[in-house]
Amino acid sequence: MLPDPRSDAVRPAKMPPAEVACRSRLEALGAAFDEAAPEVSADGCALPFPIKLSRLSKSVGVEPDAIVNCATAEATARFTADVVAPAAKSTFGQDLAGIVQASAYVCRPRNGTRKLSEHAFGNALDIAGFALAKGKAIDVEPAPPEENAKFLMLVRKAACGPFKTVLGPGSDADHARHVHLDLAPRRNGGTFCQ
């Protein structure tokens, strides 16, 4: 794996104030999470203060639980409250009940490269689908039904900004069945969305 400055992140004995503040904001959003064991790998993967996220709000769950960094959890919770839940209500007339995540923390390189993935730092979440309150499932797929496609496109377009990278069906074969969201640091605060 190619070196990444985040690979050398040292876990201090005491949780940094920024991590404590992030957890307070998550709790205020109604998210549910547990502290998870730190992740460190000889390959350079590092997640010093991971959380195991089970709910994004009091009414929206995460299935299965996702191991991520707090910033990713907070961005996802805010995005869900501000964009995804209202889009589900306006498109389908139902409340959003949950998201189905396909991948959170995974120690691996980006597909086809030696550069570490944002997943290797708990800085990414892949969403494979959404569950609505009355049981309807909206899967991320290359050719969804028209109503689902409208909702998925609205969510995907709105994700570009709150997240620095957004990839999904049509961007490449690896993202044909999920939407990849991450907070990758980019030059000048830019985004990469396909």
Short mmCIF file of N, CA and C in Angstrom, two decimals:
data_model
loop_
_atom_site.label_atom_id
_atom_site.label_comp_id
_atom_site.label_asym_id
_atom_site.label_seq_id
_atom_site.Cartn_x
_atom_site.Cartn_y
_atom_site.Cartn_z
N MET A 1 0.84 -1.18 0.00
CA MET A 1 0.00 0.00 0.00
C MET A 1 0.88 1.24 0.00
N LEU A 2 0.42 2.27 -0.66
CA LEU A 2 1.14 3.54 -0.65
C LEU A 2 0.92 4.24 0.69
N PRO A 3 1.92 4.97 1.17
CA PRO A 3 1.75 5.63 2.47
C PRO A 3 0.68 6.72 2.43
N ASP A 4 0.03 6.91 3.56
CA ASP A 4 -0.98 7.95 3.73
C ASP A 4 -0.69 8.59 5.08
N PRO A 5 -0.71 9.93 5.16
CA PRO A 5 -0.40 10.57 6.45
C PRO A 5 -1.30 10.11 7.59
N ARG A 6 -2.51 9.71 7.27
CA ARG A 6 -3.43 9.26 8.32
C ARG A 6 -3.04 7.91 8.90
N SER A 7 -2.17 7.18 8.19
CA SER A 7 -1.74 5.87 8.68
C SER A 7 -0.96 5.99 9.97
N ASP A 8 -0.35 7.14 10.19
CA ASP A 8 0.47 7.35 11.39
C ASP A 8 -0.31 7.97 12.54
N ALA A 9 -1.63 8.01 12.43
CA ALA A 9 -2.44 8.60 13.49
C ALA A 9 -2.23 7.83 14.79
N VAL A 10 -1.87 8.55 15.83
CA VAL A 10 -1.65 7.94 17.13
C VAL A 10 -2.90 8.16 17.97
N ARG A 11 -3.31 7.13 18.67
CA ARG A 11 -4.49 7.26 19.54
C ARG A 11 -4.03 7.76 20.90
N PRO A 12 -4.36 9.01 21.24
CA PRO A 12 -3.99 9.50 22.57
C PRO A 12 -4.79 8.77 23.65
N ALA A 13 -4.27 8.81 24.86
CA ALA A 13 -4.94 8.13 25.97
C ALA A 13 -6.32 8.71 26.24
N LYS A 14 -6.45 10.01 26.04
CA LYS A 14 -7.73 10.68 26.28
C LYS A 14 -8.34 11.09 24.94
N MET A 15 -9.65 10.90 24.80
CA MET A 15 -10.33 11.26 23.56
C MET A 15 -10.20 12.77 23.32
N PRO A 16 -9.76 13.18 22.13
CA PRO A 16 -9.61 14.61 21.82
C PRO A 16 -10.95 15.35 21.90
N PRO A 17 -10.91 16.64 22.25
CA PRO A 17 -12.14 17.44 22.36
C PRO A 17 -13.00 17.42 21.09
N ALA A 18 -12.37 17.39 19.92
CA ALA A 18 -13.15 17.36 18.67
C ALA A 18 -13.98 16.08 18.56
N GLU A 19 -13.42 14.97 19.02
CA GLU A 19 -14.16 13.69 19.00
C GLU A 19 -15.31 13.72 20.00
N VAL A 20 -15.07 14.28 21.18
CA VAL A 20 -16.11 14.39 22.20
C VAL A 20 -17.25 15.27 21.69
N ALA A 21 -16.90 16.40 21.08
CA ALA A 21 -17.91 17.33 20.55
C ALA A 21 -18.73 16.68 19.44
N CYS A 22 -18.06 15.91 18.58
CA CYS A 22 -18.77 15.23 17.49
C CYS A 22 -19.79 14.26 18.06
N ARG A 23 -19.42 13.51 19.07
CA ARG A 23 -20.35 12.56 19.68
C ARG A 23 -21.54 13.28 20.32
N SER A 24 -21.30 14.43 20.91
CA SER A 24 -22.40 15.21 21.48
C SER A 24 -23.37 15.66 20.39
N ARG A 25 -22.83 16.10 19.26
CA ARG A 25 -23.69 16.52 18.15
C ARG A 25 -24.50 15.33 17.61
N LEU A 26 -23.86 14.16 17.52
CA LEU A 26 -24.57 12.96 17.06
C LEU A 26 -25.73 12.62 17.99
N GLU A 27 -25.47 12.66 19.28
CA GLU A 27 -26.53 12.38 20.25
C GLU A 27 -27.68 13.38 20.11
N ALA A 28 -27.36 14.65 19.88
CA ALA A 28 -28.38 15.67 19.71
C ALA A 28 -29.24 15.41 18.46
N LEU A 29 -28.65 14.76 17.46
CA LEU A 29 -29.39 14.40 16.24
C LEU A 29 -30.27 13.17 16.45
N GLY A 30 -30.11 12.51 17.60
CA GLY A 30 -30.89 11.30 17.88
C GLY A 30 -30.23 10.03 17.41
N ALA A 31 -28.98 10.12 16.97
CA ALA A 31 -28.25 8.93 16.50
C ALA A 31 -27.94 8.01 17.68
N ALA A 32 -27.84 6.72 17.38
CA ALA A 32 -27.46 5.73 18.40
C ALA A 32 -26.17 5.06 17.95
N PHE A 33 -25.22 4.95 18.86
CA PHE A 33 -23.92 4.37 18.54
C PHE A 33 -23.25 3.89 19.81
N ASP A 34 -22.26 3.03 19.63
CA ASP A 34 -21.40 2.56 20.71
C ASP A 34 -19.97 2.83 20.31
N GLU A 35 -19.11 3.00 21.30
CA GLU A 35 -17.68 3.10 21.01
C GLU A 35 -17.21 1.74 20.52
N ALA A 36 -16.29 1.73 19.58
CA ALA A 36 -15.73 0.49 19.05
C ALA A 36 -14.23 0.46 19.30
N ALA A 37 -13.65 -0.71 19.20
CA ALA A 37 -12.21 -0.86 19.41
C ALA A 37 -11.45 -0.16 18.29
N PRO A 38 -10.31 0.46 18.63
CA PRO A 38 -9.51 1.12 17.59
C PRO A 38 -9.06 0.12 16.53
N GLU A 39 -8.91 0.61 15.33
CA GLU A 39 -8.44 -0.22 14.22
C GLU A 39 -7.07 0.29 13.78
N VAL A 40 -6.10 -0.60 13.74
CA VAL A 40 -4.76 -0.27 13.28
C VAL A 40 -4.26 -1.48 12.50
N SER A 41 -3.58 -1.23 11.38
CA SER A 41 -3.10 -2.34 10.56
C SER A 41 -1.71 -2.04 10.05
N ALA A 42 -0.93 -3.09 9.87
CA ALA A 42 0.41 -2.95 9.28
C ALA A 42 0.31 -2.43 7.85
N ASP A 43 -0.86 -2.59 7.23
CA ASP A 43 -1.06 -2.10 5.86
C ASP A 43 -1.27 -0.59 5.81
N GLY A 44 -1.42 0.06 6.97
CA GLY A 44 -1.59 1.50 7.00
C GLY A 44 -3.00 1.96 7.32
N CYS A 45 -3.94 1.03 7.47
CA CYS A 45 -5.30 1.40 7.83
C CYS A 45 -5.29 1.90 9.27
N ALA A 46 -6.09 2.91 9.57
CA ALA A 46 -6.10 3.48 10.92
C ALA A 46 -7.44 4.13 11.22
N LEU A 47 -7.99 3.77 12.36
CA LEU A 47 -9.23 4.36 12.83
C LEU A 47 -9.13 4.42 14.36
N PRO A 48 -8.53 5.51 14.87
CA PRO A 48 -8.23 5.57 16.30
C PRO A 48 -9.45 5.65 17.23
N PHE A 49 -10.52 6.32 16.79
CA PHE A 49 -11.71 6.49 17.65
C PHE A 49 -12.97 6.11 16.88
N PRO A 50 -13.13 4.83 16.52
CA PRO A 50 -14.30 4.41 15.75
C PRO A 50 -15.56 4.35 16.58
N ILE A 51 -16.68 4.49 15.89
CA ILE A 51 -17.97 4.25 16.54
C ILE A 51 -18.72 3.19 15.73
N LYS A 52 -19.59 2.48 16.41
CA LYS A 52 -20.46 1.49 15.77
C LYS A 52 -21.84 2.12 15.72
N LEU A 53 -22.21 2.58 14.54
CA LEU A 53 -23.43 3.35 14.32
C LEU A 53 -24.60 2.42 14.04
N SER A 54 -25.66 2.52 14.85
CA SER A 54 -26.84 1.66 14.64
C SER A 54 -28.09 2.44 14.23
N ARG A 55 -28.13 3.74 14.55
CA ARG A 55 -29.26 4.59 14.16
C ARG A 55 -28.74 5.96 13.76
N LEU A 56 -29.34 6.54 12.72
CA LEU A 56 -28.99 7.88 12.29
C LEU A 56 -29.86 8.93 12.98
N SER A 57 -31.00 8.49 13.48
CA SER A 57 -31.92 9.35 14.23
C SER A 57 -32.83 8.41 15.03
N LYS A 58 -33.76 8.99 15.76
CA LYS A 58 -34.68 8.14 16.53
C LYS A 58 -35.54 7.26 15.63
N SER A 59 -35.76 7.70 14.39
CA SER A 59 -36.64 6.95 13.49
C SER A 59 -35.95 6.26 12.32
N VAL A 60 -34.65 6.49 12.13
CA VAL A 60 -33.95 5.91 10.97
C VAL A 60 -32.77 5.05 11.43
N GLY A 61 -32.88 3.75 11.15
CA GLY A 61 -31.83 2.81 11.53
C GLY A 61 -30.78 2.61 10.46
N VAL A 62 -29.71 1.92 10.83
CA VAL A 62 -28.64 1.53 9.91
C VAL A 62 -28.54 0.01 10.00
N GLU A 63 -28.61 -0.67 8.85
CA GLU A 63 -28.59 -2.12 8.83
C GLU A 63 -27.56 -2.62 7.83
N PRO A 64 -26.59 -3.41 8.20
CA PRO A 64 -26.19 -3.68 9.57
C PRO A 64 -25.48 -2.47 10.18
N ASP A 65 -25.17 -2.56 11.48
CA ASP A 65 -24.43 -1.48 12.13
C ASP A 65 -23.18 -1.16 11.32
N ALA A 66 -22.74 0.10 11.35
CA ALA A 66 -21.59 0.54 10.55
C ALA A 66 -20.48 1.05 11.46
N ILE A 67 -19.27 0.54 11.25
CA ILE A 67 -18.09 1.06 11.95
C ILE A 67 -17.52 2.18 11.08
N VAL A 68 -17.54 3.41 11.61
CA VAL A 68 -17.06 4.59 10.88
C VAL A 68 -16.42 5.56 11.86
N ASN A 69 -15.79 6.59 11.32
CA ASN A 69 -15.33 7.66 12.20
C ASN A 69 -16.51 8.57 12.52
N CYS A 70 -16.38 9.39 13.52
CA CYS A 70 -17.51 10.20 13.97
C CYS A 70 -17.92 11.23 12.91
N ALA A 71 -16.96 11.80 12.20
CA ALA A 71 -17.29 12.80 11.18
C ALA A 71 -18.18 12.20 10.10
N THR A 72 -17.89 10.97 9.68
CA THR A 72 -18.70 10.31 8.66
C THR A 72 -20.10 10.02 9.20
N ALA A 73 -20.17 9.57 10.45
CA ALA A 73 -21.47 9.31 11.07
C ALA A 73 -22.30 10.60 11.14
N GLU A 74 -21.68 11.69 11.55
CA GLU A 74 -22.40 12.95 11.66
C GLU A 74 -22.87 13.46 10.30
N ALA A 75 -21.98 13.41 9.30
CA ALA A 75 -22.36 13.86 7.96
C ALA A 75 -23.52 13.04 7.42
N THR A 76 -23.49 11.73 7.66
CA THR A 76 -24.55 10.86 7.18
C THR A 76 -25.86 11.13 7.92
N ALA A 77 -25.79 11.34 9.22
CA ALA A 77 -27.00 11.63 10.01
C ALA A 77 -27.64 12.95 9.56
N ARG A 78 -26.81 13.99 9.38
CA ARG A 78 -27.35 15.29 8.94
C ARG A 78 -27.94 15.21 7.53
N PHE A 79 -27.22 14.53 6.64
CA PHE A 79 -27.68 14.38 5.26
C PHE A 79 -29.00 13.60 5.21
N THR A 80 -29.10 12.59 6.04
CA THR A 80 -30.33 11.80 6.08
C THR A 80 -31.50 12.65 6.57
N ALA A 81 -31.28 13.42 7.63
CA ALA A 81 -32.35 14.27 8.18
C ALA A 81 -32.73 15.39 7.21
N ASP A 82 -31.73 16.00 6.58
CA ASP A 82 -31.98 17.18 5.74
C ASP A 82 -32.44 16.85 4.33
N VAL A 83 -32.00 15.69 3.79
CA VAL A 83 -32.25 15.38 2.38
C VAL A 83 -33.00 14.07 2.18
N VAL A 84 -32.45 12.97 2.70
CA VAL A 84 -32.98 11.65 2.37
C VAL A 84 -34.40 11.45 2.92
N ALA A 85 -34.60 11.74 4.19
CA ALA A 85 -35.94 11.55 4.78
C ALA A 85 -36.99 12.43 4.10
N PRO A 86 -36.73 13.73 3.87
CA PRO A 86 -37.72 14.54 3.16
C PRO A 86 -37.97 14.06 1.72
N ALA A 87 -36.91 13.58 1.05
CA ALA A 87 -37.07 13.08 -0.32
C ALA A 87 -37.93 11.82 -0.34
N ALA A 88 -37.76 10.95 0.66
CA ALA A 88 -38.58 9.73 0.74
C ALA A 88 -40.04 10.11 0.95
N LYS A 89 -40.27 11.08 1.83
CA LYS A 89 -41.65 11.50 2.13
C LYS A 89 -42.30 12.13 0.90
N SER A 90 -41.58 13.00 0.19
CA SER A 90 -42.17 13.67 -0.96
C SER A 90 -42.32 12.73 -2.16
N THR A 91 -41.42 11.78 -2.32
CA THR A 91 -41.49 10.88 -3.48
C THR A 91 -42.47 9.74 -3.26
N PHE A 92 -42.43 9.14 -2.07
CA PHE A 92 -43.21 7.93 -1.82
C PHE A 92 -44.37 8.13 -0.84
N GLY A 93 -44.43 9.29 -0.17
CA GLY A 93 -45.47 9.51 0.81
C GLY A 93 -45.29 8.67 2.06
N GLN A 94 -44.06 8.22 2.31
CA GLN A 94 -43.76 7.40 3.48
C GLN A 94 -42.55 7.95 4.19
N ASP A 95 -42.48 7.67 5.49
CA ASP A 95 -41.29 8.04 6.25
C ASP A 95 -40.16 7.08 5.96
N LEU A 96 -38.95 7.59 6.01
CA LEU A 96 -37.76 6.76 5.89
C LEU A 96 -37.58 6.00 7.20
N ALA A 97 -37.34 4.70 7.11
CA ALA A 97 -37.15 3.88 8.31
C ALA A 97 -35.70 3.44 8.48
N GLY A 98 -34.96 3.35 7.38
CA GLY A 98 -33.58 2.89 7.52
C GLY A 98 -32.78 2.96 6.24
N ILE A 99 -31.48 2.84 6.41
CA ILE A 99 -30.59 2.68 5.26
C ILE A 99 -29.92 1.31 5.38
N VAL A 100 -29.66 0.71 4.25
CA VAL A 100 -28.94 -0.56 4.19
C VAL A 100 -27.53 -0.23 3.74
N GLN A 101 -26.57 -0.46 4.63
CA GLN A 101 -25.19 -0.14 4.25
C GLN A 101 -24.48 -1.39 3.75
N ALA A 102 -23.66 -1.21 2.72
CA ALA A 102 -22.94 -2.33 2.11
C ALA A 102 -21.49 -2.40 2.57
N SER A 103 -20.95 -1.27 3.04
CA SER A 103 -19.56 -1.26 3.47
C SER A 103 -19.27 0.01 4.26
N ALA A 104 -18.57 -0.17 5.37
CA ALA A 104 -18.12 0.96 6.18
C ALA A 104 -16.60 0.80 6.32
N TYR A 105 -16.08 0.63 7.57
CA TYR A 105 -14.64 0.42 7.72
C TYR A 105 -14.24 -0.92 7.12
N VAL A 106 -13.27 -0.88 6.20
CA VAL A 106 -12.66 -2.08 5.64
C VAL A 106 -11.21 -1.71 5.33
N CYS A 107 -10.27 -2.50 5.81
CA CYS A 107 -8.86 -2.23 5.53
C CYS A 107 -8.51 -2.77 4.15
N ARG A 108 -8.50 -1.86 3.17
CA ARG A 108 -8.22 -2.28 1.79
C ARG A 108 -7.81 -1.07 0.95
N PRO A 109 -7.19 -1.34 -0.20
CA PRO A 109 -6.89 -0.24 -1.12
C PRO A 109 -8.12 0.09 -1.97
N ARG A 110 -8.03 1.23 -2.66
CA ARG A 110 -9.06 1.54 -3.66
C ARG A 110 -8.98 0.46 -4.72
N ASN A 111 -10.12 0.15 -5.33
CA ASN A 111 -10.13 -0.89 -6.36
C ASN A 111 -9.17 -0.54 -7.48
N GLY A 112 -8.29 -1.50 -7.80
CA GLY A 112 -7.35 -1.35 -8.91
C GLY A 112 -6.14 -0.47 -8.62
N THR A 113 -5.92 -0.08 -7.35
CA THR A 113 -4.78 0.78 -7.02
C THR A 113 -4.07 0.25 -5.78
N ARG A 114 -2.98 0.93 -5.42
CA ARG A 114 -2.29 0.63 -4.18
C ARG A 114 -2.54 1.72 -3.14
N LYS A 115 -3.37 2.71 -3.49
CA LYS A 115 -3.71 3.79 -2.58
C LYS A 115 -4.82 3.31 -1.64
N LEU A 116 -4.68 3.61 -0.35
CA LEU A 116 -5.68 3.17 0.61
C LEU A 116 -7.03 3.83 0.33
N SER A 117 -8.08 3.04 0.47
CA SER A 117 -9.45 3.52 0.32
C SER A 117 -9.82 4.40 1.51
N GLU A 118 -10.80 5.26 1.33
CA GLU A 118 -11.33 6.02 2.46
C GLU A 118 -11.99 5.08 3.48
N HIS A 119 -12.41 3.92 3.03
CA HIS A 119 -12.95 2.91 3.95
C HIS A 119 -11.88 2.49 4.97
N ALA A 120 -10.61 2.55 4.59
CA ALA A 120 -9.51 2.13 5.47
C ALA A 120 -9.32 3.08 6.65
N PHE A 121 -10.02 4.22 6.63
CA PHE A 121 -9.95 5.20 7.71
C PHE A 121 -11.33 5.46 8.34
N GLY A 122 -12.30 4.62 7.98
CA GLY A 122 -13.65 4.79 8.49
C GLY A 122 -14.29 6.07 7.99
N ASN A 123 -13.79 6.55 6.86
CA ASN A 123 -14.18 7.86 6.32
C ASN A 123 -15.15 7.73 5.15
N ALA A 124 -15.76 6.54 5.00
CA ALA A 124 -16.65 6.29 3.87
C ALA A 124 -17.77 5.35 4.28
N LEU A 125 -18.89 5.48 3.58
CA LEU A 125 -20.03 4.60 3.79
C LEU A 125 -20.65 4.30 2.44
N ASP A 126 -20.90 3.03 2.18
CA ASP A 126 -21.58 2.61 0.94
C ASP A 126 -23.02 2.26 1.28
N ILE A 127 -23.95 2.89 0.57
CA ILE A 127 -25.37 2.64 0.81
C ILE A 127 -25.95 1.82 -0.33
N ALA A 128 -26.48 0.64 0.01
CA ALA A 128 -27.03 -0.27 -0.99
C ALA A 128 -28.54 -0.13 -1.14
N GLY A 129 -29.19 0.51 -0.15
CA GLY A 129 -30.63 0.65 -0.26
C GLY A 129 -31.23 1.45 0.88
N PHE A 130 -32.51 1.68 0.76
CA PHE A 130 -33.27 2.44 1.75
C PHE A 130 -34.54 1.67 2.07
N ALA A 131 -34.96 1.73 3.33
CA ALA A 131 -36.19 1.07 3.76
C ALA A 131 -37.19 2.13 4.20
N LEU A 132 -38.42 1.99 3.77
CA LEU A 132 -39.47 2.93 4.15
C LEU A 132 -40.35 2.32 5.24
N ALA A 133 -41.08 3.17 5.92
CA ALA A 133 -41.85 2.77 7.10
C ALA A 133 -42.88 1.69 6.82
N LYS A 134 -43.48 1.69 5.64
CA LYS A 134 -44.51 0.69 5.33
C LYS A 134 -43.95 -0.53 4.63
N GLY A 135 -42.63 -0.70 4.69
CA GLY A 135 -42.02 -1.92 4.18
C GLY A 135 -41.42 -1.85 2.79
N LYS A 136 -41.63 -0.76 2.07
CA LYS A 136 -41.05 -0.65 0.72
C LYS A 136 -39.54 -0.54 0.81
N ALA A 137 -38.84 -1.26 -0.07
CA ALA A 137 -37.38 -1.21 -0.16
C ALA A 137 -36.99 -0.54 -1.47
N ILE A 138 -36.04 0.36 -1.40
CA ILE A 138 -35.50 1.01 -2.60
C ILE A 138 -34.05 0.59 -2.71
N ASP A 139 -33.76 -0.28 -3.68
CA ASP A 139 -32.41 -0.76 -3.88
C ASP A 139 -31.66 0.16 -4.83
N VAL A 140 -30.37 0.36 -4.56
CA VAL A 140 -29.51 1.07 -5.50
C VAL A 140 -29.14 0.06 -6.57
N GLU A 141 -29.49 0.38 -7.81
CA GLU A 141 -29.24 -0.55 -8.91
C GLU A 141 -29.11 0.24 -10.21
N PRO A 142 -28.55 -0.39 -11.25
CA PRO A 142 -28.32 0.34 -12.51
C PRO A 142 -29.59 0.83 -13.20
N ALA A 143 -30.69 0.07 -13.14
CA ALA A 143 -31.91 0.49 -13.84
C ALA A 143 -33.12 0.30 -12.93
N PRO A 144 -33.27 1.18 -11.91
CA PRO A 144 -34.39 1.03 -10.99
C PRO A 144 -35.70 1.47 -11.62
N PRO A 145 -36.84 1.05 -11.03
CA PRO A 145 -38.13 1.56 -11.50
C PRO A 145 -38.14 3.08 -11.44
N GLU A 146 -38.98 3.70 -12.26
CA GLU A 146 -38.96 5.16 -12.45
C GLU A 146 -39.07 5.95 -11.15
N GLU A 147 -40.01 5.59 -10.28
CA GLU A 147 -40.18 6.32 -9.03
C GLU A 147 -38.94 6.20 -8.14
N ASN A 148 -38.38 4.99 -8.08
CA ASN A 148 -37.15 4.79 -7.31
C ASN A 148 -36.00 5.58 -7.92
N ALA A 149 -35.92 5.59 -9.25
CA ALA A 149 -34.84 6.30 -9.94
C ALA A 149 -34.88 7.79 -9.62
N LYS A 150 -36.07 8.36 -9.57
CA LYS A 150 -36.23 9.79 -9.25
C LYS A 150 -35.67 10.07 -7.85
N PHE A 151 -36.07 9.25 -6.89
CA PHE A 151 -35.59 9.40 -5.51
C PHE A 151 -34.08 9.23 -5.43
N LEU A 152 -33.55 8.17 -6.04
CA LEU A 152 -32.11 7.89 -5.96
C LEU A 152 -31.29 9.00 -6.61
N MET A 153 -31.76 9.56 -7.72
CA MET A 153 -31.04 10.64 -8.38
C MET A 153 -31.05 11.90 -7.53
N LEU A 154 -32.17 12.20 -6.91
CA LEU A 154 -32.26 13.37 -6.04
C LEU A 154 -31.28 13.24 -4.87
N VAL A 155 -31.26 12.07 -4.24
CA VAL A 155 -30.35 11.82 -3.11
C VAL A 155 -28.90 11.91 -3.56
N ARG A 156 -28.60 11.29 -4.67
CA ARG A 156 -27.22 11.26 -5.16
C ARG A 156 -26.71 12.66 -5.52
N LYS A 157 -27.52 13.43 -6.19
CA LYS A 157 -27.12 14.81 -6.56
C LYS A 157 -26.90 15.66 -5.31
N ALA A 158 -27.81 15.54 -4.35
CA ALA A 158 -27.72 16.35 -3.13
C ALA A 158 -26.53 15.94 -2.25
N ALA A 159 -26.05 14.72 -2.41
CA ALA A 159 -24.91 14.25 -1.60
C ALA A 159 -23.61 14.94 -1.98
N CYS A 160 -23.54 15.45 -3.20
CA CYS A 160 -22.32 16.10 -3.68
C CYS A 160 -22.22 17.49 -3.04
N GLY A 161 -21.34 17.62 -2.10
CA GLY A 161 -21.20 18.84 -1.31
C GLY A 161 -21.06 18.47 0.15
N PRO A 162 -22.12 17.89 0.74
CA PRO A 162 -21.94 17.39 2.11
C PRO A 162 -20.87 16.30 2.16
N PHE A 163 -20.76 15.51 1.07
CA PHE A 163 -19.71 14.50 0.95
C PHE A 163 -18.76 14.94 -0.16
N LYS A 164 -17.50 14.60 -0.02
CA LYS A 164 -16.49 15.04 -0.98
C LYS A 164 -16.39 14.11 -2.19
N THR A 165 -16.78 12.85 -2.01
CA THR A 165 -16.81 11.89 -3.11
C THR A 165 -18.16 11.21 -3.10
N VAL A 166 -18.79 11.14 -4.28
CA VAL A 166 -20.06 10.44 -4.44
C VAL A 166 -19.95 9.63 -5.73
N LEU A 167 -20.06 8.31 -5.61
CA LEU A 167 -20.00 7.42 -6.76
C LEU A 167 -21.17 6.45 -6.68
N GLY A 168 -21.72 6.08 -7.83
CA GLY A 168 -22.84 5.15 -7.84
C GLY A 168 -22.98 4.50 -9.19
N PRO A 169 -24.14 3.88 -9.46
CA PRO A 169 -24.35 3.23 -10.74
C PRO A 169 -24.04 4.16 -11.90
N GLY A 170 -23.28 3.63 -12.86
CA GLY A 170 -22.88 4.43 -14.02
C GLY A 170 -21.50 5.01 -13.90
N SER A 171 -20.97 5.15 -12.67
CA SER A 171 -19.62 5.71 -12.53
C SER A 171 -18.57 4.67 -12.89
N ASP A 172 -18.76 3.43 -12.45
CA ASP A 172 -17.92 2.29 -12.83
C ASP A 172 -18.59 1.03 -12.33
N ALA A 173 -18.06 -0.12 -12.76
CA ALA A 173 -18.69 -1.41 -12.41
C ALA A 173 -18.68 -1.67 -10.91
N ASP A 174 -17.67 -1.17 -10.21
CA ASP A 174 -17.56 -1.41 -8.77
C ASP A 174 -18.66 -0.72 -7.97
N HIS A 175 -19.30 0.30 -8.54
CA HIS A 175 -20.32 1.05 -7.82
C HIS A 175 -21.71 0.90 -8.45
N ALA A 176 -21.94 -0.23 -9.11
CA ALA A 176 -23.20 -0.46 -9.82
C ALA A 176 -24.37 -0.70 -8.88
N ARG A 177 -24.10 -1.14 -7.65
CA ARG A 177 -25.19 -1.51 -6.75
C ARG A 177 -25.13 -0.82 -5.39
N HIS A 178 -24.41 0.27 -5.33
CA HIS A 178 -24.41 1.07 -4.10
C HIS A 178 -23.95 2.49 -4.42
N VAL A 179 -24.24 3.39 -3.50
CA VAL A 179 -23.74 4.77 -3.61
C VAL A 179 -22.64 4.90 -2.56
N HIS A 180 -21.45 5.25 -3.03
CA HIS A 180 -20.30 5.46 -2.15
C HIS A 180 -20.26 6.93 -1.75
N LEU A 181 -20.22 7.17 -0.43
CA LEU A 181 -20.12 8.52 0.11
C LEU A 181 -18.87 8.59 0.98
N ASP A 182 -18.03 9.60 0.78
CA ASP A 182 -16.90 9.74 1.69
C ASP A 182 -16.54 11.20 1.90
N LEU A 183 -15.69 11.40 2.90
CA LEU A 183 -15.24 12.74 3.28
C LEU A 183 -13.76 12.92 2.95
N ALA A 184 -13.30 12.35 1.83
CA ALA A 184 -11.89 12.44 1.43
C ALA A 184 -11.45 13.89 1.38
N PRO A 185 -10.33 14.20 2.02
CA PRO A 185 -9.82 15.57 1.91
C PRO A 185 -9.39 15.85 0.47
N ARG A 186 -9.93 16.91 -0.12
CA ARG A 186 -9.59 17.26 -1.51
C ARG A 186 -9.05 18.68 -1.57
N ARG A 187 -8.24 18.92 -2.57
CA ARG A 187 -7.67 20.26 -2.76
C ARG A 187 -8.75 21.31 -2.84
N ASN A 188 -8.54 22.40 -2.16
CA ASN A 188 -9.47 23.54 -2.18
C ASN A 188 -10.90 23.18 -1.78
N GLY A 189 -11.05 22.08 -1.02
CA GLY A 189 -12.38 21.70 -0.56
C GLY A 189 -13.28 21.19 -1.67
N GLY A 190 -12.69 20.76 -2.79
CA GLY A 190 -13.47 20.33 -3.95
C GLY A 190 -14.19 19.01 -3.74
N THR A 191 -14.96 18.61 -4.74
CA THR A 191 -15.71 17.35 -4.71
C THR A 191 -15.41 16.54 -5.96
N PHE A 192 -15.69 15.26 -5.89
CA PHE A 192 -15.60 14.36 -7.04
C PHE A 192 -16.88 13.53 -7.03
N CYS A 193 -17.78 13.83 -7.95
CA CYS A 193 -19.09 13.18 -7.96
C CYS A 193 -19.40 12.65 -9.35
N GLN A 194 -19.73 11.36 -9.42
CA GLN A 194 -20.08 10.73 -10.71
C GLN A 194 -21.30 9.85 -10.53
#
